[in-house]
Amino acid sequence: MRTPSIYSQDDPISAALQPASDETETERKARLEQEAEAKRISEEIDEELRLERERIKRSKGDVKLLLLGQAESGKSTLQKQFQLMYKPHTLEQERASWRTVVYFNVVHSIKHILNVLEAWDDGLEDEIADMDDSASIAPFTSRHIITMSEQPSPSTSLTSSPHTATNGLPSSPPRSEAIEEAARVQNGAVPIAPIRRRLTSLVAADKQLADRLSGGITVSGSGKGGVFVRSGWQARAIENALGRVKRNKRTSTDADTKPSRESISTSENADDALVQEVGRLLESSKEDIQILWSHPTVKALMTKRKLKLDEWSEFFLSHITRVAAPDYIPTTDDILHARIQTMGVAEHVFDVNIHGKSVAWHLYDVGGARGQRHTWVPYFDDANAIIFVAPVSAFDQYLEEDPRTNRIDDSLQLFTQICSNALLKNVHLVLFLNKTDLLKNKIDAGVRVRKYITSFGERSNDYETVIQYFRAHFLQVHRRNNENRRVLYTHFTSVVDTKTTQRIIGNVRDSIFRGYLQSAALV
Ligand SMILES: Nc1nc2c(ncn2[C@@H]2O[C@H](COP(=O)(O)OP(=O)(O)OP(=O)(O)O)[C@@H](O)[C@H]2O)c(=O)[nH]1
Ligand SMILES: [Mg+2]
């Protein structure tokens, strides 16, 4: 007699699928195993569907808030401020994993500076020679060494072939040369060629750090060589590192690859051989990095805007002594300044308490680069609110994805699309005119808006006039696309500033709640 199976005698399809009458005992066993496995998978899918249905049912009363805006506008930084306010312990748990990002930001910035210096050395001398104050630019390569009092020793360990450390990176250079040159930097005439050579090992870590963060995924359009990460990368970084630490413990006898302390916390475990090696390289290179960062040639190229550094590069290079310390753990301020590009849409859930009511807020932090924007649309359907983040300091910058498009222009176009989108017509709309601190710095440094935005005309180039001018443009876009006569809540922000941002988040929360309660007919 056959063991009862999933096949039904009445169903013609089942009949066709019936086992052959001459089935052997081994075949029968294999078939039953397959059937059991198919049943298990089917039940698993049913259970997943049931949970999803429940989740959707439960989330009916939740608030869904989208953070929208172009790349680098500050969406993820704002998300971190929400996290700091409503789930600070989770930021604590991931603190150590941000070390990899900070190291990547530093290494990538150094690589960029050296590349620009090299390009200048290769072909831009004439252009620089035309600069009015080119005399103040110090020489930086072997071909240009003229004013230094003493030539660097040609026989450093890095002029010979560098040896290789445990993780495949060349080992750190000796520090004597760097210290010697630190003394000479006062003259503003330190040659950069030996510094470049000594930083070779550190710069070589750029790609490995990028791969570590992105999990090897390259996204077209990441022009500056930035890294795109998917939601949950911090947890994966910790898991990854734990796996690596365990593997290293099992397989290696090399003391360097083992964790330095016996009992280390989970967050400290988010550190692996690569990150430790980069930490060591940074520590031994910090004088060189300082010399490079304060080098008159670098400063002159920056003043002349031949070398453009991102805000996070300047932030971390200015704090290099702290960042390159052997026991470095990122501060909250460091985490807020660290830069990593969002890929797709990352969901963060917070329990928000207001007037004794606890409501789950789903915050959707999206990737803002043009190639990422198609991923936003599925979230428009049931969104309650949007915070549109527009970086007003970006008036003199162009899109990475399309270098002909001015960033303010792109923000205005994007805001037009959001305001006029039919799916979003009832959504509570908040506008953050962000990076006001950087806008102030630019205006104070004498950057003229008119040069980049001709319509600014003869207006006074002061902060108040400029910010009101940009605000008026966004308000105009809103007015022209406002059939439903909804209110636009506008805030001037600098989302790296925790105190003011958290106050603004409080205001936004209250205004969203008012609208939410009204629409839910609970008042
Ligand atoms: N000084 C300053 N820096 C800011 C401000 N807002 C964001 N930043 C920095 O700008 C960089 C980019 O910010 P992110 O929050 O990563 O930008 P994003 O909008 O999430 O970018 P994508 O994920 O690519 O869409 C980070 O290094 C932030 O620290 C601000 O108001 N002031
Ligand atoms: Mg982001």
XYZ file of C-alpha atoms and ligand atoms in Angstrom:
556
model
C 0.000 0.000 0.000
C 1.211 3.460 -0.874
C 1.809 6.009 1.837
C -0.741 8.867 1.440
C 0.766 11.697 -0.550
C -0.137 15.254 -1.556
C -1.551 13.999 -4.882
C -5.340 13.828 -5.134
C -6.997 11.055 -7.137
C -9.784 13.345 -8.423
C -7.645 16.109 -9.823
C -6.575 15.430 -13.470
C -3.339 17.384 -12.991
C -2.590 15.454 -9.832
C -3.392 12.250 -11.650
C -0.867 13.169 -14.306
C 1.699 13.865 -11.589
C 1.081 10.540 -9.836
C 4.140 8.403 -9.236
C 4.868 5.629 -11.683
C 3.429 2.255 -10.701
C 6.861 0.614 -11.024
C 8.469 3.057 -8.537
C 11.320 1.455 -6.588
C 11.692 1.742 -2.827
C 14.626 4.238 -3.183
C 12.661 6.352 -5.651
C 9.655 6.343 -3.352
C 11.786 7.493 -0.421
C 13.320 10.306 -2.479
C 9.866 11.373 -3.706
C 8.442 11.485 -0.196
C 11.380 13.545 0.979
C 10.844 15.979 -1.886
C 7.147 16.203 -1.107
C 7.853 16.890 2.555
C 10.342 19.609 1.580
C 7.825 21.184 -0.852
C 5.188 21.165 1.898
C 7.596 22.787 4.354
C 8.473 25.551 1.870
C 4.813 26.126 1.039
C 3.940 26.448 4.742
C 6.859 28.805 5.261
C 5.584 31.044 2.422
C 2.043 30.951 3.876
C 3.406 31.991 7.260
C 5.426 34.853 5.722
C 2.325 36.069 3.868
C 0.286 35.904 7.059
C 2.904 37.931 8.971
C 3.089 40.491 6.153
C -0.745 40.831 6.156
C -0.656 41.322 9.913
C 2.139 43.867 9.634
C 0.182 45.848 7.048
C -2.958 45.657 9.211
C -1.039 46.760 12.291
C 0.768 49.550 10.434
C -2.499 51.127 9.254
C -2.362 53.651 12.083
C 1.354 54.351 11.716
C 2.899 57.560 10.375
C 4.934 57.164 7.200
C 7.444 59.917 6.633
C 9.601 60.150 3.517
C 12.920 62.010 3.479
C 13.400 63.219 -0.094
C 15.981 65.379 -1.848
C 19.017 65.150 -4.101
C 22.204 63.264 -3.191
C 24.279 64.871 -0.411
C 21.368 67.035 0.692
C 21.488 65.675 4.268
C 18.664 63.085 4.390
C 20.643 60.347 6.123
C 22.140 62.901 8.515
C 18.610 63.986 9.417
C 17.672 60.330 9.871
C 20.592 59.998 12.321
C 19.156 62.942 14.287
C 15.796 61.124 14.504
C 17.666 58.033 15.660
C 19.549 60.067 18.263
C 16.276 61.472 19.535
C 14.085 58.373 19.529
C 16.424 55.353 19.588
C 19.794 56.551 20.917
C 20.847 53.056 22.029
C 20.829 51.830 18.410
C 23.289 54.568 17.425
C 25.421 53.414 20.353
C 25.365 49.839 19.033
C 26.547 50.900 15.602
C 29.060 53.511 16.794
C 32.123 51.329 16.133
C 31.003 50.405 12.613
C 31.172 54.107 11.662
C 34.930 53.919 12.148
C 35.231 52.179 8.770
C 33.242 55.011 7.135
C 35.352 57.739 8.764
C 38.559 55.975 7.718
C 37.171 55.620 4.195
C 36.254 59.325 4.106
C 39.779 60.300 5.230
C 41.641 57.931 2.900
C 39.444 58.897 -0.049
C 40.026 62.610 0.609
C 43.791 62.132 0.735
C 43.659 60.177 -2.495
C 41.656 62.970 -4.104
C 44.105 65.672 -2.944
C 47.068 63.684 -4.253
C 45.319 63.058 -7.582
C 44.611 66.760 -8.045
C 48.203 67.620 -7.157
C 49.408 65.061 -9.672
C 47.104 66.408 -12.393
C 48.366 69.884 -11.638
C 51.925 68.679 -11.817
C 51.220 66.970 -15.139
C 49.475 69.714 -16.969
C 48.137 72.625 -15.061
C 51.336 74.511 -14.295
C 50.580 77.168 -16.865
C 47.142 77.718 -15.519
C 48.428 78.025 -11.979
C 51.242 80.292 -13.162
C 48.550 82.671 -14.350
C 47.047 82.887 -10.909
C 47.672 86.305 -9.398
C 49.220 84.916 -6.245
C 50.929 81.902 -7.759
C 54.149 83.001 -6.107
C 52.703 81.842 -2.810
C 52.272 78.299 -4.121
C 55.047 76.141 -2.846
C 56.701 73.433 -4.929
C 55.479 69.917 -4.336
C 57.182 67.344 -6.502
C 60.723 66.308 -7.116
C 60.641 68.383 -10.297
C 59.587 71.456 -8.336
C 61.732 71.264 -5.224
C 63.532 74.579 -5.079
C 63.040 76.457 -1.878
C 63.538 73.809 0.740
C 66.659 74.098 2.774
C 67.557 70.471 2.525
C 66.684 67.671 0.077
C 64.897 64.692 1.580
C 66.945 61.540 1.828
C 66.317 59.498 -1.313
C 66.844 56.228 0.526
C 63.761 55.919 2.694
C 62.162 52.505 3.096
C 59.372 53.551 0.734
C 61.598 54.467 -2.130
C 62.624 50.839 -2.004
C 59.789 48.368 -2.529
C 57.344 48.386 0.375
C 56.805 45.140 2.243
C 53.341 43.765 2.632
C 51.289 43.574 5.783
C 48.893 40.811 6.830
C 45.901 42.097 4.855
C 47.673 42.745 1.593
C 48.316 46.443 2.214
C 51.903 47.646 2.015
C 53.276 48.227 5.508
C 53.562 51.662 7.131
C 56.451 53.992 6.342
C 59.002 55.141 8.920
C 58.022 58.327 10.690
C 61.354 60.136 10.975
C 61.016 61.780 7.564
C 57.547 63.039 8.401
C 58.649 64.523 11.719
C 61.664 66.130 10.061
C 59.407 67.726 7.482
C 56.850 68.834 10.041
C 59.546 71.191 11.305
C 60.126 72.510 7.818
C 56.495 73.133 6.934
C 56.677 76.574 8.569
C 58.619 77.735 5.507
C 55.790 76.606 3.302
C 58.206 74.810 1.071
C 57.919 71.159 1.925
C 58.141 68.911 -1.124
C 55.106 66.718 -1.597
C 56.713 63.869 -3.565
C 58.131 62.093 -0.489
C 54.861 62.607 1.370
C 53.014 61.064 -1.549
C 55.379 58.095 -1.495
C 54.930 57.583 2.207
C 51.154 57.764 1.872
C 51.065 55.126 -0.881
C 50.145 52.310 1.486
C 47.350 54.308 3.082
C 45.880 55.436 -0.246
C 45.978 51.832 -1.476
C 43.424 50.979 1.215
C 40.767 53.158 -0.486
C 39.412 50.408 -2.695
C 39.449 47.761 0.019
C 37.558 50.020 2.420
C 35.052 50.849 -0.331
C 34.534 47.138 -1.050
C 34.171 46.388 2.632
C 31.423 48.996 3.004
C 29.532 48.294 -0.197
C 29.942 44.539 -0.080
C 31.665 44.806 -3.457
C 28.689 46.481 -5.182
C 29.631 49.233 -7.625
C 26.933 51.640 -8.712
C 27.272 53.607 -11.912
C 27.111 57.318 -11.303
C 29.177 57.308 -8.122
C 31.526 59.613 -9.943
C 33.616 60.770 -7.013
C 34.282 57.144 -6.202
C 31.948 57.290 -3.233
C 30.346 54.211 -1.781
C 26.681 53.223 -1.961
C 25.348 51.133 0.893
C 22.076 49.347 1.401
C 19.925 49.575 4.480
C 21.301 47.589 7.432
C 24.967 47.821 6.442
C 25.969 48.489 10.064
C 24.580 45.158 11.260
C 26.206 43.386 8.319
C 29.531 45.105 9.111
C 29.339 43.805 12.684
C 28.369 40.295 11.543
C 31.041 40.354 8.904
C 33.683 41.454 11.371
C 32.545 38.907 13.941
C 32.836 36.193 11.322
C 36.262 37.413 10.384
C 37.435 37.724 13.981
C 36.216 34.160 14.675
C 37.885 32.851 11.520
C 41.096 34.653 12.367
C 41.034 33.249 15.878
C 40.644 29.739 14.497
C 43.097 29.873 11.648
C 45.805 32.379 12.395
C 48.747 32.338 14.719
C 49.686 35.879 13.778
C 49.195 38.068 16.836
C 48.381 41.089 14.643
C 45.146 39.599 13.338
C 43.754 38.747 16.769
C 41.619 41.175 18.764
C 43.886 43.075 21.110
C 41.847 42.444 24.265
C 40.396 39.207 25.558
C 36.982 40.520 26.382
C 35.739 42.921 23.765
C 32.230 44.220 23.360
C 30.116 43.476 20.280
C 30.618 46.966 18.919
C 34.364 46.729 19.327
C 34.243 43.488 17.432
C 33.079 45.461 14.413
C 36.684 45.874 13.653
C 38.679 43.562 11.485
C 42.200 43.152 10.197
C 41.692 45.679 7.394
C 40.252 48.375 9.642
C 42.934 47.774 12.258
C 45.655 47.993 9.624
C 44.230 51.238 8.223
C 44.104 52.556 11.803
C 47.799 51.733 12.210
C 48.671 53.319 8.862
C 46.736 56.457 9.775
C 48.484 56.687 13.105
C 51.930 56.448 11.527
C 50.946 58.858 8.712
C 49.242 61.566 10.705
C 52.148 64.045 10.555
C 52.300 63.594 6.781
C 48.549 64.110 6.505
C 48.802 67.249 8.622
C 51.623 68.591 6.472
C 49.673 67.854 3.323
C 46.478 69.370 4.693
C 48.197 72.594 5.796
C 50.484 72.728 2.769
C 50.478 76.145 1.043
C 50.051 74.500 -2.368
C 46.968 72.622 -1.212
C 45.561 75.742 0.435
C 46.246 77.848 -2.671
C 44.593 75.277 -4.943
C 41.598 75.258 -2.624
C 41.369 79.047 -2.567
C 41.520 79.088 -6.336
C 38.915 76.293 -6.408
C 41.209 74.063 -8.444
C 40.911 71.617 -5.573
C 37.372 71.149 -4.315
C 36.943 69.178 -1.152
C 33.657 67.963 0.252
C 32.563 69.274 3.634
C 33.182 65.911 5.312
C 36.747 65.806 3.928
C 37.535 69.174 5.467
C 35.879 68.141 8.740
C 37.861 64.913 9.179
C 41.180 66.294 7.906
C 40.893 69.145 10.419
C 40.414 66.535 13.168
C 43.094 64.152 11.923
C 45.031 63.957 15.217
C 41.944 62.641 16.974
C 40.793 60.405 14.099
C 44.262 58.878 13.672
C 44.642 58.076 17.382
C 45.096 54.331 18.011
C 42.011 54.008 20.236
C 39.763 56.105 17.980
C 36.018 55.596 18.389
C 33.810 57.978 16.353
C 32.028 60.654 18.365
C 28.383 61.450 17.629
C 29.568 64.550 15.784
C 31.837 62.344 13.641
C 28.914 60.025 12.837
C 26.830 63.034 11.800
C 29.621 64.211 9.487
C 30.519 60.815 8.038
C 29.476 60.392 4.411
C 28.138 57.265 2.793
C 25.640 57.214 -0.076
C 22.250 55.585 0.434
C 21.236 52.934 -2.052
C 17.520 52.295 -2.578
C 15.256 53.043 0.366
C 16.134 52.402 4.002
C 13.266 52.076 6.498
C 13.717 53.111 10.139
C 10.946 52.648 12.690
C 10.615 54.811 15.817
C 8.000 54.896 18.559
C 7.009 58.521 18.901
C 5.140 59.615 22.019
C 2.911 62.617 21.934
C 0.146 63.602 24.358
C 0.423 60.173 25.977
C -0.089 58.389 22.653
C 2.618 56.182 21.187
C 2.584 55.947 17.408
C 5.065 54.055 15.240
C 6.791 56.317 12.744
C 8.271 54.744 9.659
C 11.019 56.952 8.312
C 12.069 56.210 4.741
C 15.548 57.499 3.919
C 16.062 57.329 0.153
C 19.076 57.449 -2.127
C 18.994 60.899 -3.758
C 21.243 60.371 -6.800
C 19.374 60.461 -10.119
C 19.889 56.741 -10.692
C 18.207 56.009 -7.342
C 15.079 58.134 -7.670
C 12.908 55.473 -9.375
C 12.997 53.505 -6.092
C 10.995 56.233 -4.307
C 7.692 55.827 -6.157
C 6.374 52.650 -4.439
C 6.517 54.581 -1.139
C 4.356 57.486 -2.359
C 1.072 55.597 -2.118
C 0.592 55.569 1.627
C 2.971 58.334 2.745
C 1.602 60.761 5.345
C 4.384 63.308 5.256
C 7.489 64.372 3.359
C 10.516 66.298 4.511
C 12.122 67.653 1.362
C 15.778 68.467 2.044
C 17.404 71.090 -0.209
C 21.050 72.028 0.400
C 21.196 75.800 -0.122
C 24.983 75.902 0.166
C 25.159 74.014 -3.140
C 24.589 77.054 -5.373
C 28.160 76.784 -6.684
C 28.099 73.006 -7.157
C 26.993 70.705 -9.948
C 25.487 67.224 -9.934
C 27.871 64.308 -9.794
C 25.505 62.448 -12.158
C 25.209 65.353 -14.572
C 27.958 67.967 -14.253
C 25.974 70.475 -16.364
C 23.173 70.753 -13.829
C 23.532 73.222 -10.989
C 22.541 71.608 -7.680
C 20.060 74.318 -6.680
C 18.452 73.995 -10.083
C 18.150 70.229 -9.651
C 16.614 70.694 -6.190
C 14.028 73.104 -7.587
C 13.168 70.714 -10.433
C 12.846 67.826 -8.011
C 10.720 69.894 -5.651
C 8.452 70.793 -8.583
C 7.975 67.069 -9.321
C 7.186 66.304 -5.690
C 4.731 69.216 -5.295
C 2.904 68.314 -8.504
C 2.791 64.536 -8.026
C -0.833 63.356 -7.858
C -0.003 60.517 -5.459
C 1.386 63.033 -2.993
C -1.286 65.687 -3.197
C -2.594 65.119 0.343
C 0.775 64.584 1.971
C 1.931 66.951 4.727
C 4.824 68.862 3.208
C 7.891 70.143 5.046
C 10.859 71.885 3.417
C 14.315 71.960 5.008
C 16.580 74.579 3.459
C 19.663 72.795 4.719
C 23.417 73.355 5.061
C 22.877 76.948 6.137
C 26.155 76.792 8.113
C 28.063 76.013 4.910
C 26.156 78.714 3.037
C 27.250 81.265 5.675
C 30.869 80.096 5.387
C 30.822 80.437 1.604
C 29.298 83.910 1.690
C 31.785 84.983 4.398
C 34.623 83.644 2.235
C 33.452 85.965 -0.554
C 31.932 83.423 -2.969
C 29.542 85.385 -5.173
C 26.130 83.859 -5.893
C 25.703 85.873 -9.083
C 28.626 84.037 -10.658
C 26.677 80.750 -10.514
C 23.064 81.936 -10.540
C 22.831 84.814 -12.965
C 19.248 85.676 -12.014
C 20.545 86.722 -8.588
C 21.678 89.859 -10.396
C 22.849 92.885 -8.451
C 21.350 91.857 -5.112
C 23.539 92.216 -2.062
C 25.744 89.145 -1.570
C 24.954 88.747 2.131
C 23.619 85.657 3.890
C 20.142 86.996 4.693
C 19.514 88.218 1.128
C 20.817 84.973 -0.379
C 18.813 82.613 1.828
C 15.610 84.632 1.350
C 16.208 84.605 -2.402
C 16.441 80.790 -2.439
C 13.456 80.463 -0.096
C 11.354 82.627 -2.413
C 12.137 80.295 -5.330
C 11.038 77.194 -3.424
C 7.885 78.964 -2.210
C 7.098 79.960 -5.774
C 7.400 76.328 -6.936
C 5.035 75.316 -4.168
C 2.529 78.091 -4.956
C 2.446 77.147 -8.630
C 1.782 73.483 -7.839
C -0.681 73.745 -5.019
C -4.158 72.882 -6.229
C -5.090 71.499 -2.815
C -4.011 74.676 -1.020
C -1.890 72.757 1.411
C 0.501 74.477 3.803
C 4.255 74.297 3.262
C 6.243 74.283 6.502
C 9.712 75.725 5.880
C 12.765 75.537 8.157
C 16.322 76.849 7.810
C 18.506 74.008 9.021
C 21.960 72.695 9.560
C 21.232 69.070 10.338
C 24.706 68.384 11.718
C 23.785 70.703 14.586
C 22.048 68.429 17.082
C 20.484 71.017 19.385
C 18.719 73.118 16.761
C 17.802 70.114 14.594
C 16.146 68.278 17.467
C 14.093 71.371 18.276
C 12.998 71.546 14.632
C 12.195 67.793 14.615
C 9.954 68.489 17.630
C 8.093 71.193 15.656
C 7.776 68.970 12.612
C 6.515 66.093 14.769
C 3.812 68.334 16.288
C 2.660 69.666 12.930
C 2.598 66.188 11.353
C 0.641 64.872 14.326
C -1.954 67.624 14.052
C -2.561 66.717 10.402
C -2.419 63.012 11.168
C -4.983 63.233 13.956
C -7.288 65.332 11.808
C -7.114 62.949 8.876
C -7.600 59.955 11.166
C -10.679 61.777 12.506
C -9.433 61.251 16.018
C -10.027 64.832 17.103
N 28.153 71.173 7.504
C 27.058 70.490 7.190
N 27.171 69.269 6.641
C 26.031 68.616 6.351
C 24.740 69.153 6.591
N 23.829 68.246 6.197
C 24.507 67.185 5.739
N 25.839 67.407 5.829
C 26.914 66.514 5.396
O 26.733 66.276 4.019
C 27.102 64.936 3.705
C 25.983 64.280 2.946
O 24.878 64.086 3.798
P 23.962 62.786 3.730
O 23.004 62.889 4.857
O 24.786 61.576 3.607
O 23.239 63.058 2.326
P 22.036 62.238 1.689
O 21.000 63.225 1.326
O 21.621 61.128 2.577
O 22.722 61.677 0.364
P 22.335 60.344 -0.480
O 22.265 59.205 0.460
O 23.434 60.202 -1.485
O 21.027 60.644 -1.144
C 27.449 64.265 5.036
O 28.849 64.235 5.170
C 26.831 65.169 6.082
O 27.552 65.180 7.290
C 24.656 70.472 7.157
O 23.592 71.036 7.377
N 25.846 71.085 7.422
Mg 21.694 59.095 2.376
